[in-house]
Amino acid sequence: MARGANQKLKLPLLERILLQETDEEHPMTVQELIAALEARGVGAERKSIYDDMEALRQLDVDVQSRKGKSPGWFVGARTFELAELKLLVDAVQSCKFITRKKSDALIAKLETLASRHEARQLQRQVYVDRRVKTMNESVYYNIDKLHAAISGAHAVTFKYFEYNVRKEKVFRREGRRYQVSPYGLLWDNENYYLAGFDHQHAELRHYRVDKMAELAVTCLPRQGDGTCENFDIASYAQKHFGMFSGREGQVTLRCRKGLVGVVLDRFGQDVMLVPDGEEHFSATVRAVVSPQFLGWVFGLGDGVAVTGPDWAVAALEEQMEAVGRQYR
């Protein structure tokens, strides 16, 4: 490109150079900026650079200048601070439902939001013990489709599968498509789930998004408004431990006082805690009594006891008996 050509590109090129090459620790002098523009085929004079900087400020680019030992121009505040980008990179790197390939692509895009100098600090490997990444590349796009279906109040269809011991997909319902009216997406235990009205069984169910195949958004209007009236995705997630199904009801727990934080973390700040003697308290919570819920109770040892209702106590006793039989 000849010197002086494409002067209309000067301002956007200057903005790109500043965003890519500068930060508070790495300013560029006026002469360096002129040289960078000329390397891209755009001529510039010293005085015009100052005018351009003022124009960029009017366009809400935080262009700053510094004098002294390391003089020059640089971009100060950006859409994301470096600490925020590090947090996002860590979240993407450690997220189970995003494949390794997609994680690398997302992190590369996040790096473009910082200067090339700061981007080096984002090129790090977050260690998560024995982190397992999903094998289903389509989950990333399935989430986008499901959000669109929820927003448009349309039903979706998909095939649902499990893996066999040879790590092969085995489709449920002999490969027949599920038809579901989506009501909400939730992230539980590092997996994405769709909560929706299953047309075949006429009830609210949930499905792992990474186990969906050939997902399609239909033109059919969403069903189940009567069944799913006043659906609250947060309440649904709170009641389903690990998204396992079971009988739902009000369950009373008798807990040691040292477990107040554990109970509040699990069931939320609205749970009523009633003193029960000097060392215990009782809490009545709404939960789905599933093997996962009972496992949570087991995990707290003698610190928690299920005291009601009778069917919940019976379920706990049956689970204990079943586990005991495994080792007899």
mmCIF file of C-alpha atoms in Angstrom:
data_model
loop_
_atom_site.group_PDB
_atom_site.id
_atom_site.type_symbol
_atom_site.label_atom_id
_atom_site.label_comp_id
_atom_site.label_asym_id
_atom_site.label_seq_id
_atom_site.Cartn_x
_atom_site.Cartn_y
_atom_site.Cartn_z
ATOM 1 C CA MET A 1 0.000 0.000 0.000
ATOM 2 C CA ALA A 2 1.496 3.340 -1.044
ATOM 3 C CA ARG A 3 2.419 5.929 1.598
ATOM 4 C CA GLY A 4 -0.434 8.353 2.161
ATOM 5 C CA ALA A 5 -3.071 6.123 0.628
ATOM 6 C CA ASN A 6 -6.276 5.250 2.462
ATOM 7 C CA GLN A 7 -6.162 8.196 4.877
ATOM 8 C CA LYS A 8 -9.760 7.372 5.802
ATOM 9 C CA LEU A 9 -8.384 4.299 7.594
ATOM 10 C CA LYS A 10 -6.088 6.350 9.786
ATOM 11 C CA LEU A 11 -8.333 6.782 12.835
ATOM 12 C CA PRO A 12 -9.592 3.164 13.064
ATOM 13 C CA LEU A 13 -6.044 1.903 12.451
ATOM 14 C CA LEU A 14 -4.712 4.133 15.204
ATOM 15 C CA GLU A 15 -7.374 2.849 17.578
ATOM 16 C CA ARG A 16 -6.481 -0.758 16.715
ATOM 17 C CA ILE A 17 -2.768 -0.111 17.258
ATOM 18 C CA LEU A 18 -3.409 1.464 20.658
ATOM 19 C CA LEU A 19 -5.717 -1.351 21.771
ATOM 20 C CA GLN A 20 -3.384 -4.123 20.603
ATOM 21 C CA GLU A 21 0.005 -2.669 21.470
ATOM 22 C CA THR A 22 -0.424 -0.420 24.508
ATOM 23 C CA ASP A 23 -1.363 -0.532 28.154
ATOM 24 C CA GLU A 24 -0.252 1.402 31.225
ATOM 25 C CA GLU A 25 3.076 -0.446 31.311
ATOM 26 C CA HIS A 26 3.654 -0.261 27.555
ATOM 27 C CA PRO A 27 2.966 3.239 26.125
ATOM 28 C CA MET A 28 3.934 4.242 22.574
ATOM 29 C CA THR A 29 5.554 7.541 21.684
ATOM 30 C CA VAL A 30 4.175 9.740 18.912
ATOM 31 C CA GLN A 31 7.072 8.710 16.680
ATOM 32 C CA GLU A 32 6.339 5.016 17.310
ATOM 33 C CA LEU A 33 2.685 5.573 16.451
ATOM 34 C CA ILE A 34 3.646 7.351 13.212
ATOM 35 C CA ALA A 35 5.968 4.468 12.321
ATOM 36 C CA ALA A 36 3.232 1.910 13.052
ATOM 37 C CA LEU A 37 0.797 3.780 10.792
ATOM 38 C CA GLU A 38 3.362 4.082 8.005
ATOM 39 C CA ALA A 39 4.046 0.348 8.231
ATOM 40 C CA ARG A 40 0.358 -0.072 7.392
ATOM 41 C CA GLY A 41 0.570 2.355 4.469
ATOM 42 C CA VAL A 42 -0.911 5.403 6.171
ATOM 43 C CA GLY A 43 1.125 8.613 6.462
ATOM 44 C CA ALA A 44 0.814 10.836 9.521
ATOM 45 C CA GLU A 45 2.325 14.023 10.929
ATOM 46 C CA ARG A 46 3.134 14.672 14.562
ATOM 47 C CA LYS A 47 0.494 17.382 14.987
ATOM 48 C CA SER A 48 -2.249 15.231 13.441
ATOM 49 C CA ILE A 49 -1.629 12.484 16.004
ATOM 50 C CA TYR A 50 -2.661 14.836 18.812
ATOM 51 C CA ASP A 51 -5.867 15.705 16.926
ATOM 52 C CA ASP A 52 -6.555 12.010 16.392
ATOM 53 C CA MET A 53 -6.129 11.293 20.092
ATOM 54 C CA GLU A 54 -8.727 13.924 20.916
ATOM 55 C CA ALA A 55 -11.090 12.406 18.326
ATOM 56 C CA LEU A 56 -10.658 8.952 19.921
ATOM 57 C CA ARG A 57 -11.476 10.401 23.336
ATOM 58 C CA GLN A 58 -14.703 11.782 21.906
ATOM 59 C CA LEU A 59 -15.457 8.251 20.710
ATOM 60 C CA ASP A 60 -15.111 7.046 24.345
ATOM 61 C CA VAL A 61 -11.711 5.428 23.903
ATOM 62 C CA ASP A 62 -9.786 6.026 27.153
ATOM 63 C CA VAL A 63 -6.612 7.370 25.512
ATOM 64 C CA GLN A 64 -4.089 8.675 28.016
ATOM 65 C CA SER A 65 -0.640 10.247 27.756
ATOM 66 C CA ARG A 66 2.271 10.094 30.144
ATOM 67 C CA LYS A 67 5.432 12.161 30.435
ATOM 68 C CA GLY A 68 8.596 11.434 32.314
ATOM 69 C CA LYS A 69 10.741 8.296 32.305
ATOM 70 C CA SER A 70 8.451 6.204 30.055
ATOM 71 C CA PRO A 71 6.521 8.760 28.007
ATOM 72 C CA GLY A 72 3.894 7.923 25.455
ATOM 73 C CA TRP A 73 0.253 7.210 24.710
ATOM 74 C CA PHE A 74 -1.738 4.215 25.887
ATOM 75 C CA VAL A 75 -5.278 2.917 26.432
ATOM 76 C CA GLY A 76 -6.292 3.043 30.090
ATOM 77 C CA ALA A 77 -9.691 1.645 31.024
ATOM 78 C CA ARG A 78 -11.081 -1.089 28.785
ATOM 79 C CA THR A 79 -14.389 -2.951 28.640
ATOM 80 C CA PHE A 80 -12.824 -5.693 30.794
ATOM 81 C CA GLU A 81 -10.081 -5.214 33.343
ATOM 82 C CA LEU A 82 -7.191 -7.679 33.264
ATOM 83 C CA ALA A 83 -8.342 -9.261 36.547
ATOM 84 C CA GLU A 84 -11.815 -9.799 35.059
ATOM 85 C CA LEU A 85 -10.348 -11.433 31.938
ATOM 86 C CA LYS A 86 -8.254 -13.750 34.111
ATOM 87 C CA LEU A 87 -11.401 -14.772 35.970
ATOM 88 C CA LEU A 88 -13.233 -15.489 32.701
ATOM 89 C CA VAL A 89 -10.289 -17.489 31.345
ATOM 90 C CA ASP A 90 -10.160 -19.546 34.536
ATOM 91 C CA ALA A 91 -13.908 -20.221 34.297
ATOM 92 C CA VAL A 92 -13.689 -21.332 30.654
ATOM 93 C CA GLN A 93 -10.605 -23.473 31.286
ATOM 94 C CA SER A 94 -12.146 -25.297 34.234
ATOM 95 C CA CYS A 95 -15.667 -25.615 32.802
ATOM 96 C CA LYS A 96 -16.538 -29.256 32.201
ATOM 97 C CA PHE A 97 -19.286 -28.808 29.595
ATOM 98 C CA ILE A 98 -17.032 -26.895 27.153
ATOM 99 C CA THR A 99 -14.762 -29.114 25.052
ATOM 100 C CA ARG A 100 -11.012 -28.541 25.084
ATOM 101 C CA LYS A 101 -11.082 -27.325 21.481
ATOM 102 C CA LYS A 102 -13.841 -24.811 22.192
ATOM 103 C CA SER A 103 -12.103 -23.710 25.413
ATOM 104 C CA ASP A 104 -8.956 -22.835 23.455
ATOM 105 C CA ALA A 105 -11.014 -20.893 20.894
ATOM 106 C CA LEU A 106 -12.887 -18.909 23.551
ATOM 107 C CA ILE A 107 -9.697 -18.060 25.437
ATOM 108 C CA ALA A 108 -8.079 -16.849 22.200
ATOM 109 C CA LYS A 109 -11.028 -14.469 21.731
ATOM 110 C CA LEU A 110 -10.759 -13.240 25.315
ATOM 111 C CA GLU A 111 -7.085 -12.457 24.710
ATOM 112 C CA THR A 112 -8.064 -9.951 22.012
ATOM 113 C CA LEU A 113 -9.764 -7.844 24.696
ATOM 114 C CA ALA A 114 -6.371 -7.049 26.238
ATOM 115 C CA SER A 115 -3.134 -5.668 24.854
ATOM 116 C CA ARG A 116 -0.775 -8.257 23.425
ATOM 117 C CA HIS A 117 1.468 -7.741 26.458
ATOM 118 C CA GLU A 118 -1.312 -8.419 28.959
ATOM 119 C CA ALA A 119 -2.641 -11.268 26.799
ATOM 120 C CA ARG A 120 0.476 -13.258 27.710
ATOM 121 C CA GLN A 121 -0.786 -13.340 31.293
ATOM 122 C CA LEU A 122 -3.971 -14.993 30.067
ATOM 123 C CA GLN A 123 -2.093 -17.833 28.385
ATOM 124 C CA ARG A 124 -2.055 -20.064 31.418
ATOM 125 C CA GLN A 125 -3.310 -23.524 32.231
ATOM 126 C CA VAL A 126 -5.726 -23.645 35.139
ATOM 127 C CA TYR A 127 -5.232 -26.843 37.106
ATOM 128 C CA VAL A 128 -8.400 -28.622 38.160
ATOM 129 C CA ASP A 129 -7.831 -32.075 39.633
ATOM 130 C CA ARG A 130 -8.470 -34.718 36.954
ATOM 131 C CA ARG A 131 -10.668 -32.335 34.998
ATOM 132 C CA VAL A 132 -12.849 -34.211 32.514
ATOM 133 C CA LYS A 133 -14.022 -32.266 29.464
ATOM 134 C CA THR A 134 -17.195 -33.204 27.619
ATOM 135 C CA MET A 135 -16.845 -35.249 24.433
ATOM 136 C CA ASN A 136 -19.896 -33.639 22.821
ATOM 137 C CA GLU A 137 -18.787 -30.633 20.734
ATOM 138 C CA SER A 138 -22.393 -29.685 19.903
ATOM 139 C CA VAL A 139 -23.275 -28.781 23.527
ATOM 140 C CA TYR A 140 -21.986 -25.234 22.994
ATOM 141 C CA TYR A 141 -24.397 -24.661 20.116
ATOM 142 C CA ASN A 142 -27.239 -26.605 21.742
ATOM 143 C CA ILE A 143 -27.263 -24.103 24.607
ATOM 144 C CA ASP A 144 -27.697 -21.245 22.145
ATOM 145 C CA LYS A 145 -30.562 -23.046 20.389
ATOM 146 C CA LEU A 146 -32.296 -23.786 23.682
ATOM 147 C CA HIS A 147 -32.092 -20.153 24.770
ATOM 148 C CA ALA A 148 -33.697 -19.188 21.453
ATOM 149 C CA ALA A 149 -36.465 -21.757 21.955
ATOM 150 C CA ILE A 150 -37.155 -20.537 25.497
ATOM 151 C CA SER A 151 -37.258 -16.920 24.335
ATOM 152 C CA GLY A 152 -39.591 -17.769 21.444
ATOM 153 C CA ALA A 153 -41.751 -20.177 23.522
ATOM 154 C CA HIS A 154 -41.231 -22.988 20.993
ATOM 155 C CA ALA A 155 -40.911 -26.737 21.542
ATOM 156 C CA VAL A 156 -37.707 -28.597 20.664
ATOM 157 C CA THR A 157 -36.957 -32.139 19.537
ATOM 158 C CA PHE A 158 -33.791 -34.139 20.071
ATOM 159 C CA LYS A 159 -32.343 -37.605 20.475
ATOM 160 C CA TYR A 160 -31.067 -38.526 23.937
ATOM 161 C CA PHE A 161 -28.198 -40.901 24.613
ATOM 162 C CA GLU A 162 -25.932 -42.542 27.177
ATOM 163 C CA TYR A 163 -22.478 -44.049 26.703
ATOM 164 C CA ASN A 164 -21.819 -47.797 26.903
ATOM 165 C CA VAL A 165 -18.612 -49.422 28.192
ATOM 166 C CA ARG A 166 -17.043 -48.986 24.750
ATOM 167 C CA LYS A 167 -17.719 -45.222 24.968
ATOM 168 C CA GLU A 168 -20.263 -45.491 22.164
ATOM 169 C CA LYS A 169 -23.507 -43.526 22.097
ATOM 170 C CA VAL A 170 -26.593 -45.604 22.884
ATOM 171 C CA PHE A 171 -29.820 -43.740 22.155
ATOM 172 C CA ARG A 172 -32.779 -43.996 24.513
ATOM 173 C CA ARG A 173 -36.282 -44.792 23.249
ATOM 174 C CA GLU A 174 -34.570 -46.763 20.451
ATOM 175 C CA GLY A 175 -33.498 -43.525 18.804
ATOM 176 C CA ARG A 176 -36.946 -41.944 18.679
ATOM 177 C CA ARG A 177 -36.920 -38.187 19.096
ATOM 178 C CA TYR A 178 -37.956 -36.520 22.336
ATOM 179 C CA GLN A 179 -40.388 -33.611 22.068
ATOM 180 C CA VAL A 180 -40.007 -31.143 24.916
ATOM 181 C CA SER A 181 -41.259 -27.636 25.670
ATOM 182 C CA PRO A 182 -38.260 -25.884 27.292
ATOM 183 C CA TYR A 183 -38.803 -23.782 30.410
ATOM 184 C CA GLY A 184 -35.323 -23.105 31.696
ATOM 185 C CA LEU A 185 -31.622 -23.943 31.587
ATOM 186 C CA LEU A 186 -29.637 -24.542 34.735
ATOM 187 C CA TRP A 187 -26.070 -25.411 35.600
ATOM 188 C CA ASP A 188 -25.786 -27.994 38.359
ATOM 189 C CA ASN A 189 -22.764 -30.019 39.442
ATOM 190 C CA GLU A 190 -20.762 -28.721 36.423
ATOM 191 C CA ASN A 191 -23.360 -29.863 33.888
ATOM 192 C CA TYR A 192 -25.990 -27.952 31.910
ATOM 193 C CA TYR A 193 -29.557 -29.222 32.163
ATOM 194 C CA LEU A 194 -32.750 -28.368 30.321
ATOM 195 C CA ALA A 195 -35.909 -28.324 32.435
ATOM 196 C CA GLY A 196 -39.025 -28.682 30.316
ATOM 197 C CA PHE A 197 -42.407 -30.263 29.725
ATOM 198 C CA ASP A 198 -42.066 -33.729 28.174
ATOM 199 C CA HIS A 199 -44.899 -34.095 25.638
ATOM 200 C CA GLN A 200 -44.967 -37.894 25.752
ATOM 201 C CA HIS A 201 -45.231 -38.220 29.534
ATOM 202 C CA ALA A 202 -47.062 -34.897 30.074
ATOM 203 C CA GLU A 203 -44.854 -33.893 32.990
ATOM 204 C CA LEU A 204 -41.932 -31.671 33.891
ATOM 205 C CA ARG A 205 -38.545 -33.388 33.438
ATOM 206 C CA HIS A 206 -34.901 -32.423 32.990
ATOM 207 C CA TYR A 207 -32.213 -33.544 30.528
ATOM 208 C CA ARG A 208 -28.431 -33.216 30.288
ATOM 209 C CA VAL A 209 -27.659 -30.864 27.401
ATOM 210 C CA ASP A 210 -24.413 -32.663 26.557
ATOM 211 C CA LYS A 211 -26.410 -35.899 26.034
ATOM 212 C CA MET A 212 -28.662 -34.358 23.398
ATOM 213 C CA ALA A 213 -28.086 -35.090 19.713
ATOM 214 C CA GLU A 214 -29.629 -33.566 16.593
ATOM 215 C CA LEU A 215 -31.382 -30.834 18.578
ATOM 216 C CA ALA A 216 -33.914 -28.838 16.536
ATOM 217 C CA VAL A 217 -36.127 -25.878 17.422
ATOM 218 C CA THR A 218 -39.635 -26.434 16.021
ATOM 219 C CA CYS A 219 -42.426 -24.058 15.084
ATOM 220 C CA LEU A 220 -44.739 -25.744 17.615
ATOM 221 C CA PRO A 221 -45.896 -23.509 20.487
ATOM 222 C CA ARG A 222 -44.701 -24.393 23.964
ATOM 223 C CA GLN A 223 -46.963 -26.767 25.910
ATOM 224 C CA GLY A 224 -47.431 -27.508 29.592
ATOM 225 C CA ASP A 225 -48.379 -24.036 30.770
ATOM 226 C CA GLY A 226 -50.811 -25.587 33.262
ATOM 227 C CA THR A 227 -48.257 -28.089 34.591
ATOM 228 C CA CYS A 228 -45.397 -25.589 34.586
ATOM 229 C CA GLU A 229 -47.328 -22.543 35.789
ATOM 230 C CA ASN A 230 -45.130 -20.179 37.836
ATOM 231 C CA PHE A 231 -42.082 -22.340 37.057
ATOM 232 C CA ASP A 232 -39.059 -21.171 39.082
ATOM 233 C CA ILE A 233 -35.763 -22.503 37.726
ATOM 234 C CA ALA A 234 -33.843 -21.603 40.908
ATOM 235 C CA SER A 235 -36.336 -23.436 43.131
ATOM 236 C CA TYR A 236 -36.287 -26.440 40.806
ATOM 237 C CA ALA A 237 -32.485 -26.681 40.963
ATOM 238 C CA GLN A 238 -32.425 -26.299 44.739
ATOM 239 C CA LYS A 239 -34.781 -29.246 45.272
ATOM 240 C CA HIS A 240 -33.057 -31.654 42.846
ATOM 241 C CA PHE A 241 -29.734 -32.848 44.239
ATOM 242 C CA GLY A 242 -27.457 -33.591 41.289
ATOM 243 C CA MET A 243 -30.612 -33.462 39.135
ATOM 244 C CA PHE A 244 -31.733 -36.922 40.325
ATOM 245 C CA SER A 245 -35.469 -37.627 40.404
ATOM 246 C CA GLY A 246 -37.478 -38.878 43.368
ATOM 247 C CA ARG A 247 -40.445 -38.096 45.556
ATOM 248 C CA GLU A 248 -40.783 -34.433 46.416
ATOM 249 C CA GLY A 249 -41.985 -33.070 49.729
ATOM 250 C CA GLN A 250 -41.257 -31.111 52.891
ATOM 251 C CA VAL A 251 -38.434 -32.893 54.726
ATOM 252 C CA THR A 252 -37.470 -32.134 58.319
ATOM 253 C CA LEU A 253 -33.799 -32.352 59.288
ATOM 254 C CA ARG A 254 -32.288 -32.305 62.784
ATOM 255 C CA CYS A 255 -28.761 -30.937 62.562
ATOM 256 C CA ARG A 256 -25.838 -30.042 64.777
ATOM 257 C CA LYS A 257 -25.356 -26.294 65.218
ATOM 258 C CA GLY A 258 -21.993 -26.399 63.487
ATOM 259 C CA LEU A 259 -23.773 -27.257 60.226
ATOM 260 C CA VAL A 260 -25.843 -24.076 59.939
ATOM 261 C CA GLY A 261 -23.631 -22.831 57.106
ATOM 262 C CA VAL A 262 -23.866 -26.160 55.280
ATOM 263 C CA VAL A 263 -27.674 -26.114 55.398
ATOM 264 C CA LEU A 264 -27.899 -22.478 54.285
ATOM 265 C CA ASP A 265 -25.438 -23.101 51.428
ATOM 266 C CA ARG A 266 -27.581 -25.985 50.204
ATOM 267 C CA PHE A 267 -31.118 -24.671 50.742
ATOM 268 C CA GLY A 268 -30.711 -20.894 50.783
ATOM 269 C CA GLN A 269 -31.013 -18.082 53.300
ATOM 270 C CA ASP A 270 -34.814 -18.315 53.502
ATOM 271 C CA VAL A 271 -34.788 -21.648 55.367
ATOM 272 C CA MET A 272 -36.224 -21.326 58.872
ATOM 273 C CA LEU A 273 -33.903 -22.717 61.545
ATOM 274 C CA VAL A 274 -35.524 -23.719 64.846
ATOM 275 C CA PRO A 275 -33.357 -24.361 67.946
ATOM 276 C CA ASP A 276 -33.667 -27.962 69.130
ATOM 277 C CA GLY A 277 -31.809 -28.312 72.412
ATOM 278 C CA GLU A 278 -28.426 -26.779 73.151
ATOM 279 C CA GLU A 279 -26.471 -28.474 70.362
ATOM 280 C CA HIS A 280 -28.987 -28.932 67.548
ATOM 281 C CA PHE A 281 -31.473 -27.140 65.334
ATOM 282 C CA SER A 282 -34.262 -28.327 63.048
ATOM 283 C CA ALA A 283 -34.940 -27.198 59.493
ATOM 284 C CA THR A 284 -37.835 -28.085 57.222
ATOM 285 C CA VAL A 285 -36.835 -27.923 53.582
ATOM 286 C CA ARG A 286 -38.505 -28.760 50.303
ATOM 287 C CA ALA A 287 -36.461 -31.432 48.550
ATOM 288 C CA VAL A 288 -36.659 -34.311 46.115
ATOM 289 C CA VAL A 289 -35.731 -37.389 48.147
ATOM 290 C CA SER A 290 -33.438 -39.083 45.656
ATOM 291 C CA PRO A 291 -30.338 -41.268 46.109
ATOM 292 C CA GLN A 292 -28.287 -38.069 45.683
ATOM 293 C CA PHE A 293 -30.175 -36.302 48.487
ATOM 294 C CA LEU A 294 -29.759 -39.311 50.764
ATOM 295 C CA GLY A 295 -26.073 -39.405 49.845
ATOM 296 C CA TRP A 296 -25.765 -35.787 50.990
ATOM 297 C CA VAL A 297 -27.319 -36.776 54.317
ATOM 298 C CA PHE A 298 -24.958 -39.789 54.617
ATOM 299 C CA GLY A 299 -21.998 -37.545 53.878
ATOM 300 C CA LEU A 300 -22.697 -35.448 56.961
ATOM 301 C CA GLY A 301 -22.542 -38.530 59.202
ATOM 302 C CA ASP A 302 -24.233 -38.211 62.568
ATOM 303 C CA GLY A 303 -24.456 -34.438 62.148
ATOM 304 C CA VAL A 304 -27.790 -34.656 60.297
ATOM 305 C CA ALA A 305 -30.829 -36.887 60.825
ATOM 306 C CA VAL A 306 -34.005 -37.078 58.729
ATOM 307 C CA THR A 307 -36.876 -36.925 61.220
ATOM 308 C CA GLY A 308 -39.884 -36.606 58.930
ATOM 309 C CA PRO A 309 -42.068 -37.330 57.157
ATOM 310 C CA ASP A 310 -42.279 -41.102 57.681
ATOM 311 C CA TRP A 311 -41.864 -41.903 53.985
ATOM 312 C CA ALA A 312 -38.611 -39.919 53.848
ATOM 313 C CA VAL A 313 -37.277 -41.698 56.945
ATOM 314 C CA ALA A 314 -38.270 -45.034 55.359
ATOM 315 C CA ALA A 315 -36.442 -44.108 52.150
ATOM 316 C CA LEU A 316 -33.286 -43.379 54.142
ATOM 317 C CA GLU A 317 -33.546 -46.692 55.995
ATOM 318 C CA GLU A 318 -34.072 -48.593 52.727
ATOM 319 C CA GLN A 319 -31.035 -46.907 51.211
ATOM 320 C CA MET A 320 -28.916 -47.818 54.229
ATOM 321 C CA GLU A 321 -30.110 -51.412 54.033
ATOM 322 C CA ALA A 322 -29.374 -51.608 50.304
ATOM 323 C CA VAL A 323 -25.844 -50.269 50.780
ATOM 324 C CA GLY A 324 -25.280 -52.639 53.719
ATOM 325 C CA ARG A 325 -26.244 -55.637 51.570
ATOM 326 C CA GLN A 326 -23.456 -54.764 49.148
ATOM 327 C CA TYR A 327 -20.846 -55.511 51.795
ATOM 328 C CA ARG A 328 -22.327 -58.512 53.574
#
